[in-house]
């Protein structure tokens, strides 16, 4: 199966990036995870990004805070989809990261999820891979059906017990 590359510039991003890894594991998607700073070790980063395709990577998930160069640089060097996860920052709450990732120049797109959106990045990577993998597509459909059923059960519980009893169970 195709692999996903997960890359972050700092170990402080790990809790969010782990959410993407957990989703990929749930769907049986292979991935590799690395901590590489595009600013502090550009030679290592360039080698990693340029060789990703030959290692079987088909989608890259890149997390970045503040200047948020990692996703854009991945997109500049890697010919397939890159998903950027803007990290919440102490300075501007992650809006700086979000703007840096979504404002890529024409011809170098980066798909972007919400600030700290690791889970959605994993799901989006799975959906991209499912375009050519019917088994994975089936797993995604089942996942969506399960989410729907959870909401239906919660609504039934609310209607049966009322909102006060519903909140008491939380």
mmCIF file of N, CA and C in Angstrom, residues 4 7-8 11 14 20 24 42 52 55 59 69 79 84 92 106 110 113 125-126 143 147 155 161 167:
data_model
loop_
_atom_site.group_PDB
_atom_site.id
_atom_site.type_symbol
_atom_site.label_atom_id
_atom_site.label_comp_id
_atom_site.label_asym_id
_atom_site.label_seq_id
_atom_site.Cartn_x
_atom_site.Cartn_y
_atom_site.Cartn_z
ATOM 1 N N UNK A 4 2.245 7.298 3.644
ATOM 2 C CA UNK A 4 2.107 8.717 3.933
ATOM 3 C C UNK A 4 3.346 9.130 4.709
ATOM 4 N N UNK A 7 5.669 14.724 8.704
ATOM 5 C CA UNK A 7 6.878 15.459 9.074
ATOM 6 C C UNK A 7 6.502 16.686 9.896
ATOM 7 N N UNK A 8 7.325 16.947 10.887
ATOM 8 C CA UNK A 8 7.127 18.123 11.739
ATOM 9 C C UNK A 8 8.474 18.742 12.024
ATOM 10 N N UNK A 11 9.515 18.537 18.035
ATOM 11 C CA UNK A 11 8.831 17.511 18.803
ATOM 12 C C UNK A 11 7.627 18.071 19.560
ATOM 13 N N UNK A 14 4.333 16.939 18.174
ATOM 14 C CA UNK A 14 4.006 15.513 18.202
ATOM 15 C C UNK A 14 2.567 15.195 18.636
ATOM 16 N N UNK A 20 -2.865 12.346 13.420
ATOM 17 C CA UNK A 20 -2.861 11.911 12.015
ATOM 18 C C UNK A 20 -2.395 10.466 11.924
ATOM 19 N N UNK A 24 -4.331 7.080 10.410
ATOM 20 C CA UNK A 24 -3.732 6.237 9.372
ATOM 21 C C UNK A 24 -3.652 4.786 9.845
ATOM 22 N N UNK A 42 18.465 22.297 6.665
ATOM 23 C CA UNK A 42 17.890 22.308 5.323
ATOM 24 C C UNK A 42 18.404 21.189 4.427
ATOM 25 N N UNK A 52 11.218 11.331 -1.049
ATOM 26 C CA UNK A 52 9.956 10.772 -0.535
ATOM 27 C C UNK A 52 9.248 9.898 -1.569
ATOM 28 N N UNK A 55 10.642 6.511 -1.903
ATOM 29 C CA UNK A 55 10.392 5.680 -0.723
ATOM 30 C C UNK A 55 8.955 5.193 -0.650
ATOM 31 N N UNK A 59 1.516 10.826 -0.227
ATOM 32 C CA UNK A 59 0.943 12.035 0.371
ATOM 33 C C UNK A 59 1.854 12.410 1.542
ATOM 34 N N UNK A 69 6.952 27.191 7.192
ATOM 35 C CA UNK A 69 7.558 26.931 5.887
ATOM 36 C C UNK A 69 7.556 25.460 5.499
ATOM 37 N N UNK A 79 6.193 16.000 -5.741
ATOM 38 C CA UNK A 79 5.234 16.203 -6.827
ATOM 39 C C UNK A 79 3.798 15.771 -6.546
ATOM 40 N N UNK A 84 -1.070 20.499 4.866
ATOM 41 C CA UNK A 84 -0.454 21.276 5.931
ATOM 42 C C UNK A 84 -1.344 21.330 7.156
ATOM 43 N N UNK A 92 0.179 34.123 18.123
ATOM 44 C CA UNK A 92 -1.037 34.529 17.404
ATOM 45 C C UNK A 92 -2.083 33.412 17.334
ATOM 46 N N UNK A 106 0.905 30.681 -6.644
ATOM 47 C CA UNK A 106 0.280 29.891 -7.687
ATOM 48 C C UNK A 106 1.211 28.794 -8.189
ATOM 49 N N UNK A 110 -0.933 23.723 -1.282
ATOM 50 C CA UNK A 110 -0.883 22.895 -0.080
ATOM 51 C C UNK A 110 -2.314 22.811 0.442
ATOM 52 N N UNK A 113 -5.721 21.950 6.657
ATOM 53 C CA UNK A 113 -6.795 21.622 7.591
ATOM 54 C C UNK A 113 -6.806 22.681 8.691
ATOM 55 N N UNK A 125 -5.706 12.504 4.014
ATOM 56 C CA UNK A 125 -4.696 11.667 3.354
ATOM 57 C C UNK A 125 -5.312 10.331 2.937
ATOM 58 N N UNK A 126 -6.116 9.744 3.810
ATOM 59 C CA UNK A 126 -6.782 8.477 3.479
ATOM 60 C C UNK A 126 -7.721 8.653 2.288
ATOM 61 N N UNK A 143 -16.399 4.151 8.144
ATOM 62 C CA UNK A 143 -16.057 5.141 9.166
ATOM 63 C C UNK A 143 -17.121 6.244 9.204
ATOM 64 N N UNK A 147 -19.807 7.203 12.251
ATOM 65 C CA UNK A 147 -19.960 8.548 12.828
ATOM 66 C C UNK A 147 -21.424 8.964 12.814
ATOM 67 N N UNK A 155 -28.875 11.451 19.638
ATOM 68 C CA UNK A 155 -30.149 12.138 19.469
ATOM 69 C C UNK A 155 -31.285 11.319 20.086
ATOM 70 N N UNK A 161 -34.490 10.863 27.175
ATOM 71 C CA UNK A 161 -34.195 11.249 28.549
ATOM 72 C C UNK A 161 -34.362 12.742 28.823
ATOM 73 N N UNK A 167 -27.246 15.557 30.007
ATOM 74 C CA UNK A 167 -26.060 16.243 30.536
ATOM 75 C C UNK A 167 -25.548 15.583 31.806
#
